[in-house]
């Protein structure tokens, strides 16, 4: 078992099961960042020996990130994170075409959804949002039906961050390219990378978003751009990142991202199998403990191996109160929506989950340090807190 604990988690002695929100740095990644901060401090654009060394560190990391998604190194553009990658692409499409039509789902991450809606409101793009099926799945047919001859971009996340449901991006890309060859396809793969195989050739996408802190790397990211797929810079300045993303590179964080990518690719099969085993065990123990009072949202849909979005349908169950009193850290949904108290997740509602169930739902997302004994503890804590509430009439 790999033991990786946040310092804050160590301080409060609380089990962490919110790995879809963020992940801690692997020790090997932390070591690479520290070494790079000391050794690769020079400007990578400089022709000095120190600058060349920093540039080589970046290129080594680029090769590792490319290998993670089966791309070529020149197709990887380093960014500050997923938000920048997604905004860069959407603003680029809006600038390159005359009021292009964009298709997305109703459950995209805010860095896609809010950016696209803003551009639509400003009259820069026309926008169609495709609804999900009741199971939380996405119909490729619905996406294709939303496209037309002026559709310039289809953007569909590879896996949903709240439900864990995996969307049929490869099928969508293939059908879009068959019917509308000039339409570009993007997927935000933030939640999928490091949990399932992500291969840009198999997916058939033109762009793919990579987010380091979702797979035990630093809080930077990258955008995969297929060969010469069109892309305008979001910022203007120097010629870094092949003139796509100007600014002196954050060498140490890029080196850390490269190391995280290298380990994620190496350990993928083993960690994917282990996470799936843990999720199956978790869901089995929850069903045994709560019987027909437990609902596993989107249970029958293809899901990430680490994600279980559950609702305990006891009269005394309160989502917020339970999370405040159990000995583990989980979430009600996306980390960027954690400020919305006593409001059901819109993603769950749009995934066909009834309002009452969505209001009681908790996302448990497991990680590489989660063990079977941790699962037993999670179930025992949920049982204890709900029984205490029933006995006392309050928490």
Coordinates of N, CA, C and O in Angstrom, one line a residue, residues 148-263:
X148 N -24.4 20.7 -37.1 CA -24.8 21.0 -38.5 C -23.5 21.6 -39.2 O -22.4 21.5 -38.7
X149 N -23.7 22.1 -40.4 CA -22.6 22.4 -41.2 C -21.7 23.6 -40.7 O -20.5 23.7 -41.1
X150 N -22.2 24.4 -39.8 CA -21.4 25.4 -39.2 C -20.9 25.0 -37.8 O -20.3 25.9 -37.1
X151 N -21.0 23.8 -37.4 CA -20.5 23.3 -36.2 C -19.0 23.2 -36.3 O -18.5 22.5 -37.1
X152 N -18.3 24.0 -35.5 CA -16.8 24.0 -35.6 C -16.1 23.3 -34.5 O -15.0 22.9 -34.6
X153 N -16.9 23.1 -33.4 CA -16.3 22.4 -32.2 C -17.3 21.6 -31.5 O -18.4 22.1 -31.2
X154 N -17.0 20.4 -31.2 CA -17.8 19.5 -30.2 C -16.8 19.3 -29.1 O -15.7 18.8 -29.2
X155 N -17.3 19.6 -27.9 CA -16.5 19.4 -26.7 C -17.3 18.6 -25.7 O -18.4 19.0 -25.2
X156 N -16.7 17.4 -25.3 CA -17.4 16.5 -24.4 C -16.3 16.0 -23.4 O -15.3 15.4 -23.9
X157 N -16.6 16.1 -22.2 CA -15.7 15.5 -21.2 C -15.6 14.0 -21.3 O -16.5 13.3 -21.7
X158 N -14.4 13.5 -21.0 CA -14.2 12.0 -21.1 C -14.9 11.3 -19.9 O -15.4 10.2 -20.1
X159 N -14.8 11.9 -18.8 CA -15.5 11.2 -17.6 C -16.0 12.3 -16.7 O -15.3 13.3 -16.5
X160 N -17.2 12.1 -16.1 CA -17.8 13.2 -15.3 C -17.1 13.1 -13.9 O -17.0 12.1 -13.3
X161 N -16.8 14.3 -13.4 CA -16.1 14.4 -12.1 C -17.0 14.0 -10.9 O -16.5 13.7 -9.8
X162 N -18.3 14.1 -11.0 CA -19.2 13.8 -9.9 C -19.8 12.4 -9.9 O -19.8 11.7 -8.9
X163 N -20.3 12.0 -11.0 CA -20.8 10.6 -11.1 C -19.8 9.6 -11.5 O -20.0 8.4 -11.2
X164 N -18.7 10.0 -12.1 CA -17.7 9.1 -12.6 C -18.1 8.4 -13.9 O -17.3 7.6 -14.5
X165 N -19.2 8.8 -14.5 CA -19.7 8.1 -15.8 C -18.7 8.5 -16.9 O -18.4 9.7 -17.1
X166 N -18.4 7.5 -17.7 CA -17.5 7.7 -18.8 C -18.3 7.9 -20.1 O -19.2 7.1 -20.4
X167 N -18.0 9.0 -20.8 CA -18.8 9.3 -22.0 C -18.1 8.7 -23.2 O -16.9 8.5 -23.3
X168 N -18.9 8.4 -24.3 CA -18.4 7.7 -25.4 C -17.7 8.6 -26.4 O -18.1 8.8 -27.6
X169 N -16.6 9.2 -26.0 CA -15.9 10.2 -26.8 C -15.4 9.7 -28.1 O -15.5 10.3 -29.2
X170 N -14.9 8.5 -28.1 CA -14.3 7.9 -29.3 C -15.5 7.7 -30.4 O -15.3 8.0 -31.5
X171 N -16.6 7.2 -29.9 CA -17.7 7.0 -30.8 C -18.2 8.3 -31.3 O -18.5 8.5 -32.5
X172 N -18.3 9.3 -30.5 CA -18.8 10.7 -30.9 C -17.8 11.2 -31.9 O -18.2 11.8 -33.0
X173 N -16.5 11.2 -31.6 CA -15.5 11.7 -32.6 C -15.6 11.1 -33.9 O -15.5 11.7 -35.0
X174 N -15.7 9.8 -33.9 CA -15.8 9.0 -35.2 C -17.0 9.4 -36.0 O -16.9 9.7 -37.2
X175 N -18.1 9.5 -35.4 CA -19.4 9.9 -36.1 C -19.4 11.3 -36.5 O -19.9 11.7 -37.6
X176 N -18.8 12.2 -35.7 CA -18.7 13.6 -36.1 C -17.8 13.8 -37.3 O -18.2 14.5 -38.3
X177 N -16.7 13.1 -37.3 CA -15.7 13.2 -38.4 C -16.3 12.6 -39.7 O -16.0 13.1 -40.8
X178 N -17.1 11.6 -39.5 CA -17.7 11.0 -40.7 C -18.7 11.9 -41.4 O -18.8 12.1 -42.6
X179 N -19.6 12.5 -40.5 CA -20.7 13.3 -41.1 C -20.3 14.8 -41.3 O -20.7 15.4 -42.3
X180 N -19.4 15.3 -40.5 CA -18.9 16.7 -40.6 C -17.4 16.7 -40.5 O -16.8 17.1 -39.4
X181 N -16.7 16.4 -41.5 CA -15.2 16.3 -41.5 C -14.5 17.5 -41.0 O -13.4 17.3 -40.5
X182 N -15.0 18.7 -41.2 CA -14.3 19.9 -40.8 C -14.5 20.2 -39.3 O -13.9 21.2 -38.8
X183 N -15.4 19.5 -38.6 CA -15.7 19.8 -37.2 C -14.6 19.3 -36.3 O -14.1 18.1 -36.5
X184 N -14.1 20.1 -35.4 CA -13.1 19.7 -34.5 C -13.7 19.1 -33.2 O -14.8 19.5 -32.8
X185 N -13.0 18.2 -32.6 CA -13.5 17.5 -31.4 C -12.5 17.7 -30.2 O -11.3 17.5 -30.4
X186 N -13.0 18.1 -29.1 CA -12.2 18.3 -27.9 C -12.8 17.5 -26.7 O -14.0 17.3 -26.6
X187 N -11.9 16.9 -25.9 CA -12.4 16.3 -24.7 C -11.5 16.8 -23.5 O -10.3 16.9 -23.6
X188 N -12.2 17.1 -22.4 CA -11.6 17.4 -21.2 C -11.4 16.1 -20.4 O -12.3 15.5 -19.9
X189 N -10.1 15.6 -20.4 CA -9.8 14.3 -19.8 C -9.3 14.4 -18.4 O -8.7 13.5 -17.9
X190 N -9.6 15.5 -17.7 CA -9.0 15.8 -16.4 C -9.3 14.6 -15.4 O -8.4 14.2 -14.7
X191 N -10.5 14.1 -15.4 CA -10.8 13.1 -14.4 C -10.4 11.7 -14.8 O -10.4 10.8 -14.0
X192 N -10.2 11.5 -16.1 CA -9.9 10.2 -16.6 C -8.5 9.8 -16.5 O -8.1 8.6 -16.3
X193 N -7.6 10.7 -16.8 CA -6.1 10.4 -16.9 C -5.6 9.9 -15.5 O -5.9 10.5 -14.5
X194 N -4.9 8.8 -15.6 CA -4.4 8.1 -14.4 C -5.4 7.1 -13.8 O -5.0 6.4 -12.9
X195 N -6.6 7.1 -14.3 CA -7.6 6.1 -13.8 C -8.0 5.1 -14.8 O -8.3 3.9 -14.5
X196 N -8.1 5.6 -16.1 CA -8.4 4.7 -17.2 C -7.4 5.0 -18.4 O -6.7 6.1 -18.3
X197 N -7.3 4.1 -19.3 CA -6.4 4.4 -20.5 C -7.0 5.6 -21.3 O -8.2 5.7 -21.6
X198 N -6.1 6.5 -21.6 CA -6.5 7.7 -22.4 C -5.5 7.7 -23.6 O -4.3 8.0 -23.4
X199 N -6.0 7.5 -24.8 CA -5.2 7.4 -26.0 C -5.8 8.3 -27.0 O -6.9 8.1 -27.5
X200 N -5.1 9.4 -27.4 CA -5.7 10.4 -28.3 C -5.9 9.7 -29.7 O -6.9 10.1 -30.4
X201 N -5.1 8.7 -30.1 CA -5.4 8.1 -31.4 C -6.7 7.2 -31.3 O -7.5 7.3 -32.3
X202 N -6.9 6.5 -30.2 CA -8.1 5.7 -30.1 C -9.3 6.6 -29.9 O -10.4 6.3 -30.4
X203 N -9.2 7.7 -29.3 CA -10.3 8.7 -29.1 C -10.6 9.4 -30.3 O -11.8 9.8 -30.6
X204 N -9.6 9.7 -31.2 CA -9.9 10.4 -32.4 C -10.1 11.9 -32.2 O -10.8 12.5 -33.1
X205 N -9.6 12.5 -31.1 CA -9.9 13.9 -30.9 C -8.8 14.8 -31.4 O -7.7 14.4 -31.7
X206 N -9.2 16.0 -31.6 CA -8.2 17.0 -32.1 C -7.5 17.8 -30.9 O -6.4 18.2 -31.0
X207 N -8.2 17.8 -29.8 CA -7.7 18.5 -28.6 C -8.1 17.7 -27.3 O -9.1 17.1 -27.3
X208 N -7.2 17.7 -26.3 CA -7.5 17.0 -25.1 C -6.8 17.8 -23.9 O -5.7 18.2 -24.0
X209 N -7.6 18.0 -22.9 CA -7.1 18.7 -21.7 C -6.6 17.8 -20.6 O -7.2 16.8 -20.3
X210 N -5.4 18.2 -20.1 CA -4.7 17.4 -19.1 C -4.5 18.2 -17.9 O -4.1 19.4 -18.0
X211 N -4.8 17.7 -16.7 CA -4.7 18.4 -15.4 C -3.8 17.7 -14.4 O -4.2 16.6 -14.0
X212 N -2.7 18.2 -14.1 CA -1.7 17.5 -13.2 C -2.2 17.1 -11.9 O -1.9 16.0 -11.4
X213 N -3.0 18.0 -11.2 CA -3.3 17.7 -9.8 C -4.4 16.6 -9.6 O -4.7 16.2 -8.5
X214 N -4.9 16.1 -10.8 CA -5.8 15.0 -10.7 C -5.1 13.7 -10.7 O -5.8 12.6 -10.5
X215 N -3.8 13.6 -11.1 CA -3.1 12.4 -11.0 C -1.8 12.5 -10.3 O -0.8 12.0 -10.8
X216 N -1.9 13.1 -9.1 CA -0.8 13.1 -8.2 C 0.4 13.9 -8.7 O 1.6 13.7 -8.3
X217 N 0.1 15.0 -9.5 CA 1.1 15.9 -10.0 C 0.8 17.3 -9.5 O -0.1 17.5 -8.7
X218 N 1.6 18.3 -9.9 CA 1.5 19.7 -9.5 C 0.3 20.3 -10.2 O -0.3 19.8 -11.1
X219 N -0.1 21.5 -9.7 CA -1.3 22.2 -10.2 C -0.9 23.0 -11.4 O -1.0 24.3 -11.4
X220 N -0.5 22.3 -12.4 CA -0.4 22.9 -13.8 C -1.0 21.9 -14.7 O -1.5 20.8 -14.3
X221 N -1.1 22.2 -16.0 CA -1.7 21.3 -17.0 C -1.1 21.4 -18.3 O 0.0 21.9 -18.5
X222 N -1.8 20.8 -19.3 CA -1.4 20.9 -20.7 C -2.6 20.7 -21.6 O -3.7 20.3 -21.2
X223 N -2.4 21.1 -22.8 CA -3.4 20.9 -23.9 C -2.7 20.1 -25.0 O -1.7 20.6 -25.5
X224 N -3.3 19.0 -25.3 CA -2.9 18.3 -26.5 C -3.6 18.9 -27.7 O -4.8 19.1 -27.7
X225 N -2.8 19.2 -28.7 CA -3.4 19.7 -30.0 C -2.8 18.8 -31.1 O -1.6 18.7 -31.3
X226 N -3.7 18.2 -31.8 CA -3.3 17.3 -32.9 C -2.6 18.0 -34.0 O -3.1 18.9 -34.6
X227 N -1.4 17.6 -34.2 CA -0.6 18.2 -35.3 C -0.8 19.6 -35.5 O -0.5 20.5 -34.7
X228 N -1.4 20.0 -36.7 CA -1.6 21.4 -37.0 C -3.1 21.8 -36.8 O -3.6 22.7 -37.5
X229 N -3.8 21.2 -35.9 CA -5.2 21.6 -35.6 C -5.1 23.1 -35.2 O -4.2 23.5 -34.5
X230 N -6.0 23.9 -35.7 CA -6.0 25.4 -35.5 C -6.0 25.7 -34.0 O -6.8 25.2 -33.2
X231 N -5.2 26.7 -33.6 CA -5.2 27.2 -32.2 C -4.6 28.6 -32.2 O -3.5 28.8 -32.7
X232 N -5.3 29.5 -31.6 CA -4.8 30.9 -31.4 C -4.3 31.0 -29.9 O -5.0 30.4 -29.0
X233 N -3.3 31.7 -29.6 CA -2.9 31.9 -28.2 C -3.9 32.8 -27.5 O -4.5 33.6 -28.1
X234 N -4.0 32.5 -26.2 CA -4.9 33.3 -25.4 C -4.2 34.6 -24.9 O -4.8 35.6 -24.7
X235 N -2.8 34.5 -24.8 CA -2.0 35.6 -24.4 C -1.0 35.8 -25.5 O -0.7 35.0 -26.3
X236 N -0.4 37.0 -25.5 CA 0.6 37.4 -26.4 C 1.9 37.8 -25.7 O 1.8 38.5 -24.7
X237 N 3.1 37.4 -26.2 CA 4.3 37.8 -25.6 C 5.4 37.1 -26.4 O 5.6 37.3 -27.6
X238 N 6.2 36.3 -25.6 CA 7.3 35.6 -26.3 C 6.8 34.4 -27.1 O 5.7 34.1 -27.2
X239 N 7.8 33.6 -27.6 CA 7.4 32.5 -28.5 C 7.4 31.2 -27.9 O 7.5 30.1 -28.5
X240 N 7.3 31.1 -26.5 CA 7.3 29.8 -25.8 C 6.2 28.9 -26.3 O 5.1 29.4 -26.7
X241 N 6.4 27.6 -26.0 CA 5.4 26.6 -26.4 C 4.9 26.8 -27.8 O 3.8 26.7 -28.2
X242 N 5.9 26.9 -28.7 CA 5.7 27.0 -30.1 C 4.7 28.2 -30.5 O 3.9 28.1 -31.3
X243 N 4.9 29.2 -29.7 CA 4.1 30.5 -29.9 C 2.7 30.3 -29.5 O 1.8 31.2 -29.7
X244 N 2.3 29.2 -28.9 CA 0.9 29.0 -28.5 C 0.6 29.4 -27.1 O -0.5 29.8 -26.7
X245 N 1.7 29.5 -26.2 CA 1.4 29.9 -24.8 C 2.6 30.6 -24.3 O 3.5 30.1 -23.7
X246 N 2.7 31.9 -24.6 CA 3.9 32.7 -24.2 C 4.0 32.9 -22.7 O 3.1 32.7 -22.0
X247 N 5.3 33.2 -22.3 CA 5.6 33.3 -20.9 C 6.7 32.4 -20.5 O 6.7 31.2 -21.0
X248 N 7.6 32.9 -19.7 CA 8.7 32.0 -19.3 C 8.2 30.8 -18.5 O 7.4 30.9 -17.6
X249 N 8.6 29.6 -18.9 CA 8.1 28.4 -18.5 C 8.3 28.2 -17.0 O 9.4 28.5 -16.4
X250 N 7.4 27.5 -16.3 CA 7.5 27.1 -14.9 C 8.2 25.8 -14.9 O 7.5 24.7 -14.7
X251 N 9.5 25.8 -15.0 CA 10.3 24.6 -15.3 C 10.0 23.5 -14.2 O 9.8 22.3 -14.5
X252 N 10.1 23.9 -12.9 CA 10.0 22.9 -11.9 C 8.7 22.2 -11.9 O 8.6 21.0 -11.7
X253 N 7.6 22.9 -12.1 CA 6.3 22.3 -12.1 C 6.1 21.5 -13.3 O 5.4 20.4 -13.3
X254 N 6.6 21.9 -14.4 CA 6.6 21.1 -15.6 C 7.3 19.8 -15.5 O 6.9 18.7 -15.9
X255 N 8.5 19.9 -14.8 CA 9.3 18.6 -14.5 C 8.4 17.7 -13.6 O 8.4 16.5 -13.8
X256 N 7.7 18.3 -12.6 CA 6.9 17.5 -11.8 C 5.8 16.8 -12.5 O 5.4 15.7 -12.3
X257 N 5.2 17.6 -13.4 CA 4.1 17.0 -14.3 C 4.6 15.9 -15.1 O 3.9 14.8 -15.2
X258 N 5.8 16.0 -15.7 CA 6.3 15.0 -16.4 C 6.6 13.7 -15.6 O 6.3 12.6 -16.1
X259 N 7.1 13.9 -14.4 CA 7.3 12.7 -13.5 C 6.0 12.0 -13.2 O 5.8 10.8 -13.2
X260 N 4.9 12.8 -12.8 CA 3.6 12.3 -12.5 C 3.1 11.5 -13.7 O 2.5 10.4 -13.6
X261 N 3.3 12.0 -14.9 CA 2.8 11.3 -16.1 C 3.5 10.0 -16.3 O 2.9 9.0 -16.7
X262 N 4.8 10.1 -16.1 CA 5.6 8.8 -16.3 C 5.2 7.7 -15.3 O 5.0 6.6 -15.7
X263 N 4.9 8.1 -14.1 CA 4.5 7.1 -13.1 C 3.0 6.6 -13.4 O 2.7 5.4 -13.3

